[in-house]
Coordinates of C-alpha atoms and ligand atoms in Angstrom, one line a residue:
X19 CA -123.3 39.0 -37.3
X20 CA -121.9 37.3 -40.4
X21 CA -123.7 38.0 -44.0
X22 CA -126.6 35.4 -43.6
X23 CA -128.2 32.7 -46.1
X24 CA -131.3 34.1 -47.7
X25 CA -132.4 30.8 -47.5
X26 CA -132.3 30.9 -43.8
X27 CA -134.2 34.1 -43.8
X28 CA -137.1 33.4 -46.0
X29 CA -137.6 30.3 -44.1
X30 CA -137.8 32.3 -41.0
X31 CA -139.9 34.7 -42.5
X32 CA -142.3 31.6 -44.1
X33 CA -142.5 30.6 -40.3
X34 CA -143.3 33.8 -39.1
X35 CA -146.0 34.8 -42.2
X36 CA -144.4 37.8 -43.2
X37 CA -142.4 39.2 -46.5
X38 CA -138.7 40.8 -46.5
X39 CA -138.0 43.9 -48.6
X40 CA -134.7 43.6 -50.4
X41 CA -133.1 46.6 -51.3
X42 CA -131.2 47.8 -54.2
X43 CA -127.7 49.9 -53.1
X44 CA -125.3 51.6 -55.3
X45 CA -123.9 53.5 -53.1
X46 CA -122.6 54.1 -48.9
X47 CA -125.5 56.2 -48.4
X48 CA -127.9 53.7 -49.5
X49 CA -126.3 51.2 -47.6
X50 CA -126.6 53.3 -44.3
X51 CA -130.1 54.1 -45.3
X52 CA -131.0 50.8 -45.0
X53 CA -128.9 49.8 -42.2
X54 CA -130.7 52.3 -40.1
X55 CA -134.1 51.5 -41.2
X56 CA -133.3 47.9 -40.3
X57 CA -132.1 48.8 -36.4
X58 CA -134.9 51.5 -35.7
X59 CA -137.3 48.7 -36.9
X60 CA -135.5 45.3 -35.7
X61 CA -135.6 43.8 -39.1
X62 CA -134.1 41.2 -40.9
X63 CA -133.3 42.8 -44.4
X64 CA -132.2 41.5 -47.5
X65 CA -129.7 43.8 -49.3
X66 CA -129.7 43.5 -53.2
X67 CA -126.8 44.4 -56.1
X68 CA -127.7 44.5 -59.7
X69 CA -124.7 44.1 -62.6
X70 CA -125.6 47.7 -63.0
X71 CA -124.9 48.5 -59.5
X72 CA -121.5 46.0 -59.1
X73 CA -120.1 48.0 -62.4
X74 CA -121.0 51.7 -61.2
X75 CA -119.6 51.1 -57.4
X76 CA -117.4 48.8 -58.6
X77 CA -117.4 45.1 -56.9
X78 CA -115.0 45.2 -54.1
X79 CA -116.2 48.7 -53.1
X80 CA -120.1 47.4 -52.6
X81 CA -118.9 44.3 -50.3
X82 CA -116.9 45.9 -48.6
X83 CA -119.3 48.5 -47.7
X84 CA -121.9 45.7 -47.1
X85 CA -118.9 43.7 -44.6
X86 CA -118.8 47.2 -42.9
X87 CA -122.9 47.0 -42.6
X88 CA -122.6 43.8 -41.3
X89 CA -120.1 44.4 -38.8
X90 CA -121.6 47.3 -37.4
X91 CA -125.3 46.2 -37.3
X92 CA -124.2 42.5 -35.7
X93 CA -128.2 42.3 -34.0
X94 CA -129.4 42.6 -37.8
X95 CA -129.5 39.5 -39.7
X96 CA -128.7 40.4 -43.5
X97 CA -128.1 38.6 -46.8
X98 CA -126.6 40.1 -49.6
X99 CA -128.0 39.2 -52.8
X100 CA -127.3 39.4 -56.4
X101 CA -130.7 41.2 -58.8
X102 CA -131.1 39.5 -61.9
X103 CA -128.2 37.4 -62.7
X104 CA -127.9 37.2 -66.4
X105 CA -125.7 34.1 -66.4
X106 CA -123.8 31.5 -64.9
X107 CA -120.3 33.6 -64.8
X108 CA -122.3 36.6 -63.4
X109 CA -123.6 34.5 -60.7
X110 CA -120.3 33.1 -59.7
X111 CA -118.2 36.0 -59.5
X112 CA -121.3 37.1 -56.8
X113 CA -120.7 33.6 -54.8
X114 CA -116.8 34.2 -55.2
X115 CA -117.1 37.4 -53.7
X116 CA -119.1 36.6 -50.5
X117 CA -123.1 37.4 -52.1
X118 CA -124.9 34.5 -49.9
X119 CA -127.6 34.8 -52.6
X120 CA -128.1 35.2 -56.3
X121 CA -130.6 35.5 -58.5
X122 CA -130.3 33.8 -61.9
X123 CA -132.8 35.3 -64.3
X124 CA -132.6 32.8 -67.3
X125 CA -136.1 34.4 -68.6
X126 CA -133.9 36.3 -70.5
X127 CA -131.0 35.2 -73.1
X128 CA -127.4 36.3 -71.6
X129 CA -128.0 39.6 -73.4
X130 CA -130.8 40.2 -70.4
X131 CA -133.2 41.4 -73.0
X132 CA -134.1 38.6 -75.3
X133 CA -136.9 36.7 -73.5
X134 CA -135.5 32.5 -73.1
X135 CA -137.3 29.5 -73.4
X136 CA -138.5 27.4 -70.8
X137 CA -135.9 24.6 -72.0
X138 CA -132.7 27.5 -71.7
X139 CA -134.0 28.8 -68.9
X140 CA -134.1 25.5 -66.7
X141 CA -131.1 24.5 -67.8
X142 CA -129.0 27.5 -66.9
X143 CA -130.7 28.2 -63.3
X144 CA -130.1 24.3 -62.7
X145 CA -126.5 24.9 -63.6
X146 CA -126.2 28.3 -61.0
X147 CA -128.4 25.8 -58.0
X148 CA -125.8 22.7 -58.4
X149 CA -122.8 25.0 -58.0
X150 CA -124.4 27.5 -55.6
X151 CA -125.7 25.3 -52.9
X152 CA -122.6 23.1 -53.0
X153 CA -121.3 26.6 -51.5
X154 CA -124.4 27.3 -49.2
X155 CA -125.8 30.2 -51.6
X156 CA -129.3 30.3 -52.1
X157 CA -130.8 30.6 -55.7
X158 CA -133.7 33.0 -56.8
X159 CA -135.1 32.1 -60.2
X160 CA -137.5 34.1 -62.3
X161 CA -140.4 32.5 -64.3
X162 CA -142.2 34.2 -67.0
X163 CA -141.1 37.8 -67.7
X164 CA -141.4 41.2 -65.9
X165 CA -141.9 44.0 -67.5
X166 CA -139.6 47.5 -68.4
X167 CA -136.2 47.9 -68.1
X168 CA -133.6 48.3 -65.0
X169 CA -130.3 49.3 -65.5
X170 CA -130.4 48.1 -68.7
X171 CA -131.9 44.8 -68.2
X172 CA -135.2 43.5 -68.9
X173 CA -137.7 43.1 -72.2
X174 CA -138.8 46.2 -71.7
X175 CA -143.0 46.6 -72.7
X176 CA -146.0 46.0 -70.5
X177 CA -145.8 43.4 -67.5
X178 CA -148.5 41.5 -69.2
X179 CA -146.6 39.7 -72.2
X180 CA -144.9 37.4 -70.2
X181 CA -147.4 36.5 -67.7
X182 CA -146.3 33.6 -65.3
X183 CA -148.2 30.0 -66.2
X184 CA -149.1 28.5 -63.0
X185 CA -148.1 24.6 -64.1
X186 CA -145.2 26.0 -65.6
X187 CA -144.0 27.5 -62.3
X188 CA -144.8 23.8 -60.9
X189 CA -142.1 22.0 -63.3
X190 CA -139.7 24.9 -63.0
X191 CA -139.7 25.0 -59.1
X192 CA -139.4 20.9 -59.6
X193 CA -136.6 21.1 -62.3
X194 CA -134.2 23.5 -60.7
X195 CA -134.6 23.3 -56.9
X196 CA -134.4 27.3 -56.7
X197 CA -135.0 28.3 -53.1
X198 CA -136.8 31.1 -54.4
X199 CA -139.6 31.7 -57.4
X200 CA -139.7 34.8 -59.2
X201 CA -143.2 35.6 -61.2
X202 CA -144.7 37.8 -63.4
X203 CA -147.7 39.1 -62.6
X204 CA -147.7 42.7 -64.2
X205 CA -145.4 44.5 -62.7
X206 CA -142.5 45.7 -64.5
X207 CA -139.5 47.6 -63.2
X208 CA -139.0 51.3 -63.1
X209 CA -141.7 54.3 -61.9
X210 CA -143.7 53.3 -65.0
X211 CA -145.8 50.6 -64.2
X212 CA -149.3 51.3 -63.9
X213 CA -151.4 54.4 -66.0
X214 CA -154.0 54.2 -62.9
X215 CA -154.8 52.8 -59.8
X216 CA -154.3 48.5 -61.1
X217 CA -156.9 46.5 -60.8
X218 CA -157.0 42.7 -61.6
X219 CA -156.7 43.1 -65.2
X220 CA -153.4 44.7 -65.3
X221 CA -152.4 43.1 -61.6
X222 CA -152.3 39.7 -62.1
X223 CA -152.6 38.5 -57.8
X224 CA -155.1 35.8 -59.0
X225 CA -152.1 34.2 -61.0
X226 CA -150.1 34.9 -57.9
X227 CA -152.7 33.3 -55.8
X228 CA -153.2 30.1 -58.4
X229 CA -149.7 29.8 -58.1
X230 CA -149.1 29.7 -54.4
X231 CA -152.1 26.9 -54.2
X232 CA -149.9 24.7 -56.2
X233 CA -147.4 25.4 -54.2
X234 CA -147.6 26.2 -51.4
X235 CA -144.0 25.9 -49.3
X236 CA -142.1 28.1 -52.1
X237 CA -141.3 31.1 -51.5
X238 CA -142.6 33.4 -53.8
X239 CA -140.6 36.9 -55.2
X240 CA -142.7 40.1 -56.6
X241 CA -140.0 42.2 -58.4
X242 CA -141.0 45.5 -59.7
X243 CA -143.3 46.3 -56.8
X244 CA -142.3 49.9 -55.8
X245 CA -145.4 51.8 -54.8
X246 CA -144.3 54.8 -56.5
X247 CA -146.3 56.9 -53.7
X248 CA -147.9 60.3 -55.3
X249 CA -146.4 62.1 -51.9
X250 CA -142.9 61.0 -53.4
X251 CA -143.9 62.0 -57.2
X252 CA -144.7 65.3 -56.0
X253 CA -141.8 66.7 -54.1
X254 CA -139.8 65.4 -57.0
X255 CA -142.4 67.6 -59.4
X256 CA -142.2 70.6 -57.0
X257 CA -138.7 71.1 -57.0
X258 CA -138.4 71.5 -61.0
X259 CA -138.8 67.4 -61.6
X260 CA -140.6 66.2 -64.8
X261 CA -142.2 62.8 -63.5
X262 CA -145.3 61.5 -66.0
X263 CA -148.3 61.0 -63.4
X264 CA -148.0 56.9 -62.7
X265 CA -149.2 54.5 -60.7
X266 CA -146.7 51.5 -59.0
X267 CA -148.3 48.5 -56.7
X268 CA -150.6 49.1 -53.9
X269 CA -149.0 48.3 -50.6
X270 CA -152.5 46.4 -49.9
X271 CA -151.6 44.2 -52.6
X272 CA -148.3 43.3 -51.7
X273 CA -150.1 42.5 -48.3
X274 CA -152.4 40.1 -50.1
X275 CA -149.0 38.4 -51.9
X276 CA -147.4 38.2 -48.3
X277 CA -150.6 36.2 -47.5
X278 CA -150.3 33.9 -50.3
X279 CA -146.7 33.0 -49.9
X280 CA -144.6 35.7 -50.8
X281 CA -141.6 36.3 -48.8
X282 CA -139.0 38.7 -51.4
X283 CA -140.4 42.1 -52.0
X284 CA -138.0 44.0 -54.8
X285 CA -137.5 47.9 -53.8
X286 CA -135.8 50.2 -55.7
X287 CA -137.9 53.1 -57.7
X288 CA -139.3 53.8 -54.5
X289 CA -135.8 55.1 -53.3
X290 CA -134.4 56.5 -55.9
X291 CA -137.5 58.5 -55.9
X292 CA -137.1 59.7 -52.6
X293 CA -133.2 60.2 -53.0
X294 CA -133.8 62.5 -56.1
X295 CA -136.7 64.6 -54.0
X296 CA -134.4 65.5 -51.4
X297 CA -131.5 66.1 -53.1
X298 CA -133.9 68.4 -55.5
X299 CA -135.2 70.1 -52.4
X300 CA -131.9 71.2 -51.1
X301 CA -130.8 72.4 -54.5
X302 CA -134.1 74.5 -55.5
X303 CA -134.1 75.6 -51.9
X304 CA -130.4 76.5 -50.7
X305 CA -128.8 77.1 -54.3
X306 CA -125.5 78.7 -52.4
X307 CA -124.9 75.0 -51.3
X308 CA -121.9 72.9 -52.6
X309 CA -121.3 70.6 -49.7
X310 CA -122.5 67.1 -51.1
X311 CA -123.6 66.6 -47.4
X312 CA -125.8 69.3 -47.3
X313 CA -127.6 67.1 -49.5
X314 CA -126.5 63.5 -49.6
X315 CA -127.6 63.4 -45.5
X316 CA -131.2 64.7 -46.4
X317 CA -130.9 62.1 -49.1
X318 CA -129.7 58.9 -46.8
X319 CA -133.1 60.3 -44.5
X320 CA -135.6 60.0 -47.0
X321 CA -134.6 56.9 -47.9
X322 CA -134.1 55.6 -44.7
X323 CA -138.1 56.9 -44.0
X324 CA -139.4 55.1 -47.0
X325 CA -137.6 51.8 -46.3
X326 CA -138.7 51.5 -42.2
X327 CA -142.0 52.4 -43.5
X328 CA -141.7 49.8 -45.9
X329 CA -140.4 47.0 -43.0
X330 CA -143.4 47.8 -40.8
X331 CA -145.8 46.8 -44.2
X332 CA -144.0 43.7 -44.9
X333 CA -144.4 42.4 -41.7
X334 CA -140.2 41.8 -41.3
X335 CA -140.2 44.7 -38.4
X336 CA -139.2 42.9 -35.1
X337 CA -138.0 40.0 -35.9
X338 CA -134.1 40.7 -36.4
X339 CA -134.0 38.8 -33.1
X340 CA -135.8 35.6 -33.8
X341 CA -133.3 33.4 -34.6
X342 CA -129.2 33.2 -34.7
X343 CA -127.6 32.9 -38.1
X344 CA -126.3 29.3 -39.4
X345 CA -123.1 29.5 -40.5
X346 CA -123.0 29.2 -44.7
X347 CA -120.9 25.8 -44.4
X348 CA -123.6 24.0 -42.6
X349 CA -126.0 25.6 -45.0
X350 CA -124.1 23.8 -47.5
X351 CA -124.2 20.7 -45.7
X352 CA -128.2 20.8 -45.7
X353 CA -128.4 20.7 -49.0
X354 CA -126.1 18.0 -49.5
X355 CA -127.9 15.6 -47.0
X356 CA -131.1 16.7 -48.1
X357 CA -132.6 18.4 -44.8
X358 CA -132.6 21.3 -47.0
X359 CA -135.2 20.8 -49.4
X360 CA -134.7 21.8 -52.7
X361 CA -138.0 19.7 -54.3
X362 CA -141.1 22.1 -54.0
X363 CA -144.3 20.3 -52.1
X364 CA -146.6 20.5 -55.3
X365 CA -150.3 20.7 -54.4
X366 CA -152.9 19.1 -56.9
X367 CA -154.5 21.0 -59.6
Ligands
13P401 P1 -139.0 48.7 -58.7 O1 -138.5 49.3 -59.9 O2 -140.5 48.6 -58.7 O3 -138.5 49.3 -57.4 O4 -138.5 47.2 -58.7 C1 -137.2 46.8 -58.3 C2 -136.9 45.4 -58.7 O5 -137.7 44.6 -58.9 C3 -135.4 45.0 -58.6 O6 -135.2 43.7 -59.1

Protein backbone atom coordinates (compact mmCIF):
# COMPACT_ATOMS: atom_id res chain seq x y z
CA UNK A 1 0.00 0.00 0.00
CA UNK A 2 1.22 3.48 -0.82
CA UNK A 3 2.20 6.05 2.19
CA UNK A 4 -1.47 7.18 2.97
CA UNK A 5 -3.02 10.85 3.81
CA UNK A 6 -3.31 11.32 7.57
CA UNK A 7 -6.14 13.11 6.64
CA UNK A 8 -7.74 10.06 5.30
CA UNK A 9 -6.93 8.19 8.33
CA UNK A 10 -8.14 10.36 11.08
CA UNK A 11 -11.31 10.62 9.18
CA UNK A 12 -11.58 6.95 9.26
CA UNK A 13 -10.74 6.82 12.65
CA UNK A 14 -13.43 9.89 13.49
CA UNK A 15 -15.91 7.45 11.73
CA UNK A 16 -14.97 4.57 13.51
CA UNK A 17 -14.61 6.48 17.26
CA UNK A 18 -11.24 5.52 17.92
CA UNK A 19 -7.61 7.32 18.35
CA UNK A 20 -4.27 6.38 16.23
CA UNK A 21 -0.95 6.23 18.06
CA UNK A 22 1.81 7.92 16.01
CA UNK A 23 5.14 6.88 16.57
CA UNK A 24 8.36 8.46 16.70
CA UNK A 25 11.39 6.36 14.66
CA UNK A 26 14.94 7.18 14.49
CA UNK A 27 16.03 4.22 13.50
CA UNK A 28 15.25 0.49 11.25
CA UNK A 29 14.51 -1.17 14.42
CA UNK A 30 11.94 1.23 15.47
CA UNK A 31 10.56 1.13 12.23
CA UNK A 32 10.17 -2.77 12.37
CA UNK A 33 8.90 -2.42 15.79
CA UNK A 34 6.09 -0.71 14.72
CA UNK A 35 5.55 -2.38 11.54
CA UNK A 36 5.09 -5.54 13.50
CA UNK A 37 2.89 -4.17 16.17
CA UNK A 38 0.76 -2.82 13.33
CA UNK A 39 0.27 -6.47 11.41
CA UNK A 40 -0.12 -8.58 14.72
CA UNK A 41 -2.80 -6.00 15.65
CA UNK A 42 -4.46 -4.98 12.05
CA UNK A 43 -3.85 -1.36 12.64
CA UNK A 44 -3.74 1.61 10.77
CA UNK A 45 -0.57 3.53 12.29
CA UNK A 46 0.73 6.78 11.86
CA UNK A 47 4.53 6.85 11.74
CA UNK A 48 6.11 10.19 12.99
CA UNK A 49 9.88 12.02 12.29
CA UNK A 50 11.02 14.82 14.37
CA UNK A 51 13.97 17.45 12.87
CA UNK A 52 15.85 15.64 15.62
CA UNK A 53 15.20 12.33 14.09
CA UNK A 54 15.50 13.47 10.06
CA UNK A 55 19.16 14.97 11.16
CA UNK A 56 20.43 11.78 13.33
CA UNK A 57 19.22 9.08 10.54
CA UNK A 58 19.68 11.40 8.10
CA UNK A 59 16.47 12.22 5.60
CA UNK A 60 16.81 9.90 2.77
CA UNK A 61 17.83 7.06 5.11
CA UNK A 62 14.33 7.35 7.30
CA UNK A 63 12.10 7.37 4.00
CA UNK A 64 13.53 5.02 2.51
CA UNK A 65 13.29 2.80 5.47
CA UNK A 66 9.59 3.99 5.80
CA UNK A 67 9.05 3.07 1.53
CA UNK A 68 10.56 -0.26 2.60
CA UNK A 69 7.76 -0.48 5.61
CA UNK A 70 5.24 0.41 3.28
CA UNK A 71 6.13 -1.98 0.75
CA UNK A 72 6.35 -4.84 2.86
CA UNK A 73 3.28 -4.28 5.14
CA UNK A 74 0.83 -3.36 1.81
CA UNK A 75 -2.47 -4.60 4.21
CA UNK A 76 -1.29 -1.69 6.69
CA UNK A 77 -2.50 1.66 5.93
CA UNK A 78 0.40 4.19 7.11
CA UNK A 79 1.12 7.95 6.94
CA UNK A 80 4.32 9.31 7.60
CA UNK A 81 4.26 12.44 9.38
CA UNK A 82 6.55 15.17 10.24
CA UNK A 83 6.60 16.10 14.71
CA UNK A 84 6.81 19.59 15.28
CA UNK A 85 7.61 21.48 12.28
CA UNK A 86 9.38 24.61 13.28
CA UNK A 87 8.81 26.45 9.97
CA UNK A 88 7.69 26.66 6.63
CA UNK A 89 11.10 25.45 4.96
CA UNK A 90 11.11 22.45 7.52
CA UNK A 91 7.73 21.53 6.41
CA UNK A 92 8.47 21.57 2.85
CA UNK A 93 11.54 19.71 2.60
CA UNK A 94 8.95 16.85 4.57
CA UNK A 95 6.30 17.30 1.61
CA UNK A 96 9.27 17.28 -1.04
CA UNK A 97 10.41 14.14 0.31
CA UNK A 98 7.18 12.11 0.25
CA UNK A 99 5.88 12.89 4.34
CA UNK A 100 1.93 12.88 3.55
CA UNK A 101 1.68 14.88 6.80
CA UNK A 102 3.32 17.60 8.66
CA UNK A 103 3.01 19.19 11.67
CA UNK A 104 3.65 22.96 11.73
CA UNK A 105 4.13 24.03 15.42
CA UNK A 106 4.08 27.96 15.02
CA UNK A 107 3.47 28.05 19.02
CA UNK A 108 6.89 28.46 19.02
CA UNK A 109 9.28 31.19 17.20
CA UNK A 110 11.51 29.31 14.39
CA UNK A 111 14.04 28.83 17.12
CA UNK A 112 11.28 26.08 18.53
CA UNK A 113 11.76 27.47 21.96
CA UNK A 114 10.45 30.91 22.13
CA UNK A 115 6.69 30.65 22.71
CA UNK A 116 4.75 32.79 19.30
CA UNK A 117 1.90 34.76 19.29
CA UNK A 118 -1.43 33.97 18.24
CA UNK A 119 -1.00 36.55 15.18
CA UNK A 120 2.68 34.54 14.06
CA UNK A 121 1.39 31.53 14.68
CA UNK A 122 -1.72 31.77 12.25
CA UNK A 123 0.03 33.15 9.81
CA UNK A 124 2.85 30.71 9.46
CA UNK A 125 0.55 27.39 9.78
CA UNK A 126 -1.90 29.18 7.09
CA UNK A 127 1.28 29.57 4.92
CA UNK A 128 2.28 25.42 5.47
CA UNK A 129 -1.94 24.53 4.83
CA UNK A 130 -2.15 26.63 1.41
CA UNK A 131 1.01 24.92 0.00
CA UNK A 132 0.49 21.54 1.72
CA UNK A 133 -3.00 20.64 0.57
CA UNK A 134 -2.39 22.03 -2.90
CA UNK A 135 -0.05 18.77 -2.74
CA UNK A 136 -2.62 16.50 -0.77
CA UNK A 137 -0.50 16.71 2.67
CA UNK A 138 -2.48 17.10 5.66
CA UNK A 139 -1.51 19.83 8.30
CA UNK A 140 -1.32 19.36 12.15
CA UNK A 141 -1.22 22.63 14.04
CA UNK A 142 -0.45 23.17 17.69
CA UNK A 143 -2.36 25.71 19.90
CA UNK A 144 -1.21 26.84 23.11
CA UNK A 145 2.05 25.28 24.36
CA UNK A 146 3.22 21.91 25.68
CA UNK A 147 5.43 21.50 28.02
CA UNK A 148 9.45 20.16 28.30
CA UNK A 149 11.68 19.72 25.83
CA UNK A 150 12.13 16.88 22.88
CA UNK A 151 15.07 16.80 20.95
CA UNK A 152 15.70 20.05 21.58
CA UNK A 153 12.53 21.59 20.92
CA UNK A 154 9.94 22.92 23.13
CA UNK A 155 9.65 25.86 26.00
CA UNK A 156 10.62 23.58 28.31
CA UNK A 157 8.77 24.23 32.10
CA UNK A 158 5.54 22.76 33.36
CA UNK A 159 2.60 21.87 30.85
CA UNK A 160 0.50 24.35 32.51
CA UNK A 161 1.92 27.82 31.29
CA UNK A 162 0.56 27.57 28.02
CA UNK A 163 -2.71 26.06 28.64
CA UNK A 164 -4.95 25.83 25.41
CA UNK A 165 -7.93 28.66 25.37
CA UNK A 166 -10.91 26.97 24.17
CA UNK A 167 -12.28 30.16 21.83
CA UNK A 168 -8.82 30.59 20.84
CA UNK A 169 -8.70 26.99 19.38
CA UNK A 170 -12.20 28.05 17.68
CA UNK A 171 -10.54 31.08 15.54
CA UNK A 172 -7.34 29.07 15.00
CA UNK A 173 -9.12 25.88 13.62
CA UNK A 174 -11.26 28.67 11.52
CA UNK A 175 -8.10 30.76 10.37
CA UNK A 176 -5.83 28.01 9.15
CA UNK A 177 -7.95 25.14 8.00
CA UNK A 178 -5.43 22.57 9.73
CA UNK A 179 -6.88 19.08 9.43
CA UNK A 180 -5.58 18.55 12.74
CA UNK A 181 -5.54 20.53 16.33
CA UNK A 182 -2.87 20.24 18.65
CA UNK A 183 -3.60 21.38 22.45
CA UNK A 184 -2.16 21.92 25.59
CA UNK A 185 -3.58 20.47 28.25
CA UNK A 186 -0.56 19.65 30.74
CA UNK A 187 1.30 17.35 29.31
CA UNK A 188 4.75 18.08 28.27
CA UNK A 189 7.20 15.91 26.38
CA UNK A 190 9.81 13.68 27.92
CA UNK A 191 9.46 10.92 31.11
CA UNK A 192 9.01 14.02 33.23
CA UNK A 193 5.60 15.01 33.28
CA UNK A 194 3.74 14.28 36.17
CA UNK A 195 5.32 14.25 40.16
CA UNK A 196 2.12 11.81 40.99
CA UNK A 197 -0.66 10.11 39.73
CA UNK A 198 -2.52 13.74 37.66
CA UNK A 199 -5.48 14.66 38.51
CA UNK A 200 -7.60 17.51 37.05
CA UNK A 201 -5.47 20.27 38.29
CA UNK A 202 -2.35 19.33 36.59
CA UNK A 203 -4.48 17.27 33.64
CA UNK A 204 -6.31 19.69 32.04
CA UNK A 205 -9.24 16.92 30.03
CA UNK A 206 -11.94 19.46 31.07
CA UNK A 207 -10.12 22.03 28.69
CA UNK A 208 -9.90 19.12 26.33
CA UNK A 209 -13.45 18.40 26.80
CA UNK A 210 -14.61 22.29 26.51
CA UNK A 211 -12.72 22.25 23.49
CA UNK A 212 -14.22 19.35 21.62
CA UNK A 213 -17.88 20.81 22.49
CA UNK A 214 -16.99 23.78 20.38
CA UNK A 215 -15.85 21.75 18.03
CA UNK A 216 -16.83 18.94 17.59
CA UNK A 217 -15.72 17.50 13.88
CA UNK A 218 -11.83 18.46 14.51
CA UNK A 219 -9.71 16.18 15.12
CA UNK A 220 -8.02 16.66 18.15
CA UNK A 221 -3.94 15.78 18.96
CA UNK A 222 -2.58 14.99 22.76
CA UNK A 223 1.19 15.19 22.32
CA UNK A 224 3.35 14.34 25.25
CA UNK A 225 1.03 11.48 26.41
CA UNK A 226 3.44 8.56 27.04
CA UNK A 227 2.23 6.66 30.06
CA UNK A 228 5.66 6.28 31.44
CA UNK A 229 4.40 2.76 32.92
CA UNK A 230 6.34 2.07 36.51
CA UNK A 231 6.79 -1.77 35.05
CA UNK A 232 8.98 0.08 32.29
CA UNK A 233 10.72 2.62 34.98
CA UNK A 234 11.77 -0.34 36.83
CA UNK A 235 13.59 -2.68 34.50
CA UNK A 236 15.30 0.41 33.40
CA UNK A 237 16.25 1.08 37.44
CA UNK A 238 17.15 -2.64 37.87
CA UNK A 239 19.66 -2.96 35.49
CA UNK A 240 21.92 0.11 36.89
CA UNK A 241 19.41 2.91 35.32
CA UNK A 242 18.93 6.30 37.29
CA UNK A 243 15.25 7.22 36.37
CA UNK A 244 13.64 9.99 39.06
CA UNK A 245 10.24 8.21 40.14
CA UNK A 246 7.50 10.02 37.62
CA UNK A 247 4.37 9.86 36.58
CA UNK A 248 3.19 10.21 32.53
CA UNK A 249 -0.74 10.14 31.33
CA UNK A 250 -3.11 7.52 32.37
CA UNK A 251 -4.13 5.38 29.61
CA UNK A 252 -7.79 5.94 31.08
CA UNK A 253 -7.41 9.38 30.26
CA UNK A 254 -6.35 9.18 26.94
CA UNK A 255 -9.50 6.86 26.69
CA UNK A 256 -11.61 9.75 27.91
CA UNK A 257 -9.77 12.24 25.03
CA UNK A 258 -10.51 9.42 22.37
CA UNK A 259 -14.17 9.99 23.58
CA UNK A 260 -14.15 13.62 23.20
CA UNK A 261 -12.62 13.77 19.81
CA UNK A 262 -9.22 12.86 19.87
CA UNK A 263 -7.81 10.93 17.09
CA UNK A 264 -3.55 11.63 17.25
CA UNK A 265 -1.95 10.14 20.22
CA UNK A 266 1.98 11.20 20.33
CA UNK A 267 4.25 8.10 21.59
CA UNK A 268 7.72 8.34 22.13
CA UNK A 269 9.16 8.21 25.98
CA UNK A 270 7.23 5.21 26.19
CA UNK A 271 9.65 3.46 23.69
CA UNK A 272 12.60 4.77 24.28
CA UNK A 273 11.93 3.61 27.72
CA UNK A 274 11.46 0.18 26.76
CA UNK A 275 14.43 0.25 24.17
CA UNK A 276 16.83 1.38 26.96
CA UNK A 277 15.40 -1.50 29.53
CA UNK A 278 16.27 -4.17 27.17
CA UNK A 279 19.24 -3.21 25.84
CA UNK A 280 20.24 -2.63 29.81
CA UNK A 281 19.10 -6.09 30.50
CA UNK A 282 21.16 -7.79 28.02
CA UNK A 283 24.27 -5.70 29.00
CA UNK A 284 23.96 -6.13 33.03
CA UNK A 285 23.06 -9.70 32.26
CA UNK A 286 25.31 -11.26 29.43
CA UNK A 287 28.39 -8.66 29.79
CA UNK A 288 30.52 -11.15 27.32
CA UNK A 289 28.09 -9.84 24.59
CA UNK A 290 29.27 -7.63 21.62
CA UNK A 291 26.85 -8.63 18.96
CA UNK A 292 24.54 -5.42 18.62
CA UNK A 293 21.82 -8.04 17.88
CA UNK A 294 22.05 -9.74 20.90
CA UNK A 295 20.55 -6.66 22.02
CA UNK A 296 19.07 -4.49 19.36
CA UNK A 297 16.47 -7.71 18.68
CA UNK A 298 15.42 -7.79 22.41
CA UNK A 299 15.24 -4.08 21.90
CA UNK A 300 12.88 -4.02 18.49
CA UNK A 301 10.53 -6.72 21.02
CA UNK A 302 10.01 -4.48 23.75
CA UNK A 303 9.11 -1.91 21.69
CA UNK A 304 7.10 -3.73 19.51
CA UNK A 305 5.07 -5.04 23.02
CA UNK A 306 4.51 -1.59 24.15
CA UNK A 307 3.27 -0.24 20.87
CA UNK A 308 0.46 -3.37 20.08
CA UNK A 309 -0.41 -2.82 23.61
CA UNK A 310 -0.76 0.68 22.91
CA UNK A 311 -3.05 -0.04 19.39
CA UNK A 312 -5.46 -2.32 21.31
CA UNK A 313 -6.01 1.00 23.94
CA UNK A 314 -6.50 3.37 21.29
CA UNK A 315 -9.02 1.63 19.70
CA UNK A 316 -7.01 1.62 15.97
CA UNK A 317 -6.51 -2.38 16.43
CA UNK A 318 -8.50 -4.07 13.52
CA UNK A 319 -9.21 -1.71 11.42
CA UNK A 320 -6.11 -1.69 8.96
CA UNK A 321 -8.74 -3.24 6.69
CA UNK A 322 -11.57 -0.84 6.73
CA UNK A 323 -10.99 1.13 3.93
CA UNK A 324 -8.56 1.38 0.65
CA UNK A 325 -6.18 4.27 0.47
CA UNK A 326 -7.05 7.42 -1.83
CA UNK A 327 -4.38 8.13 -3.90
CA UNK A 328 -2.61 11.70 -2.54
CA UNK A 329 -3.53 13.44 -6.03
CA UNK A 330 -7.26 13.13 -5.49
CA UNK A 331 -6.63 14.14 -1.93
CA UNK A 332 -5.37 17.19 -3.33
CA UNK A 333 -8.22 17.54 -5.53
CA UNK A 334 -10.66 17.53 -2.43
CA UNK A 335 -9.33 20.20 -1.05
CA UNK A 336 -9.40 22.22 -4.04
CA UNK A 337 -13.15 21.59 -4.81
CA UNK A 338 -13.92 21.87 -1.32
CA UNK A 339 -15.40 18.19 -0.48
CA UNK A 340 -12.54 18.23 1.78
CA UNK A 341 -13.33 20.45 4.42
CA UNK A 342 -10.86 22.61 5.77
CA UNK A 343 -13.57 25.12 7.83
CA UNK A 344 -14.07 23.52 11.40
CA UNK A 345 -18.09 22.96 12.28
CA UNK A 346 -17.96 25.47 15.32
CA UNK A 347 -20.57 24.68 18.02
CA UNK A 348 -22.04 27.62 20.09
CA UNK A 349 -20.62 28.72 23.33
P1 LIG B 1 6.08 11.62 24.93
O1 LIG B 1 7.40 12.21 25.32
O2 LIG B 1 5.09 11.68 26.04
O3 LIG B 1 6.21 10.25 24.39
O4 LIG B 1 5.48 12.53 23.77
C1 LIG B 1 5.91 12.42 22.44
C2 LIG B 1 5.38 13.51 21.59
O5 LIG B 1 4.44 14.21 21.93
C3 LIG B 1 6.02 13.71 20.28
O6 LIG B 1 5.55 14.86 19.62
Amino acid sequence: MPLVSMRQLLDEAAKGGYGVGAFNVNDMEQIQAIMMAAKETKSPVIVQASRGARQFAEDLYLFRLIQAAAELNPEIPIAMHQDHGNSFDTCKSAIELGYTSVMMDGSLKEDGKTPASFEENVEVTRRVVDYAHERGVTVEGEIGVLGGVEDGHGAGGSGLEHITDPDQAVEFAELTGVDALAIAIGTSHGAYKFTKKPDGSVLKMDVLIAIHKRLPNTHLVMHGSSSVPKDLQDIVNQYGGKLKETWGVPVEEIQLGIRNGVRKINVDTDNRLAITGAIRKVFAETPEKFDPRDYLKPAREAMKKVVAQRMVQFGQAGHAGDYAPIAIAEIAKGYADGSLTTQPLVAAR
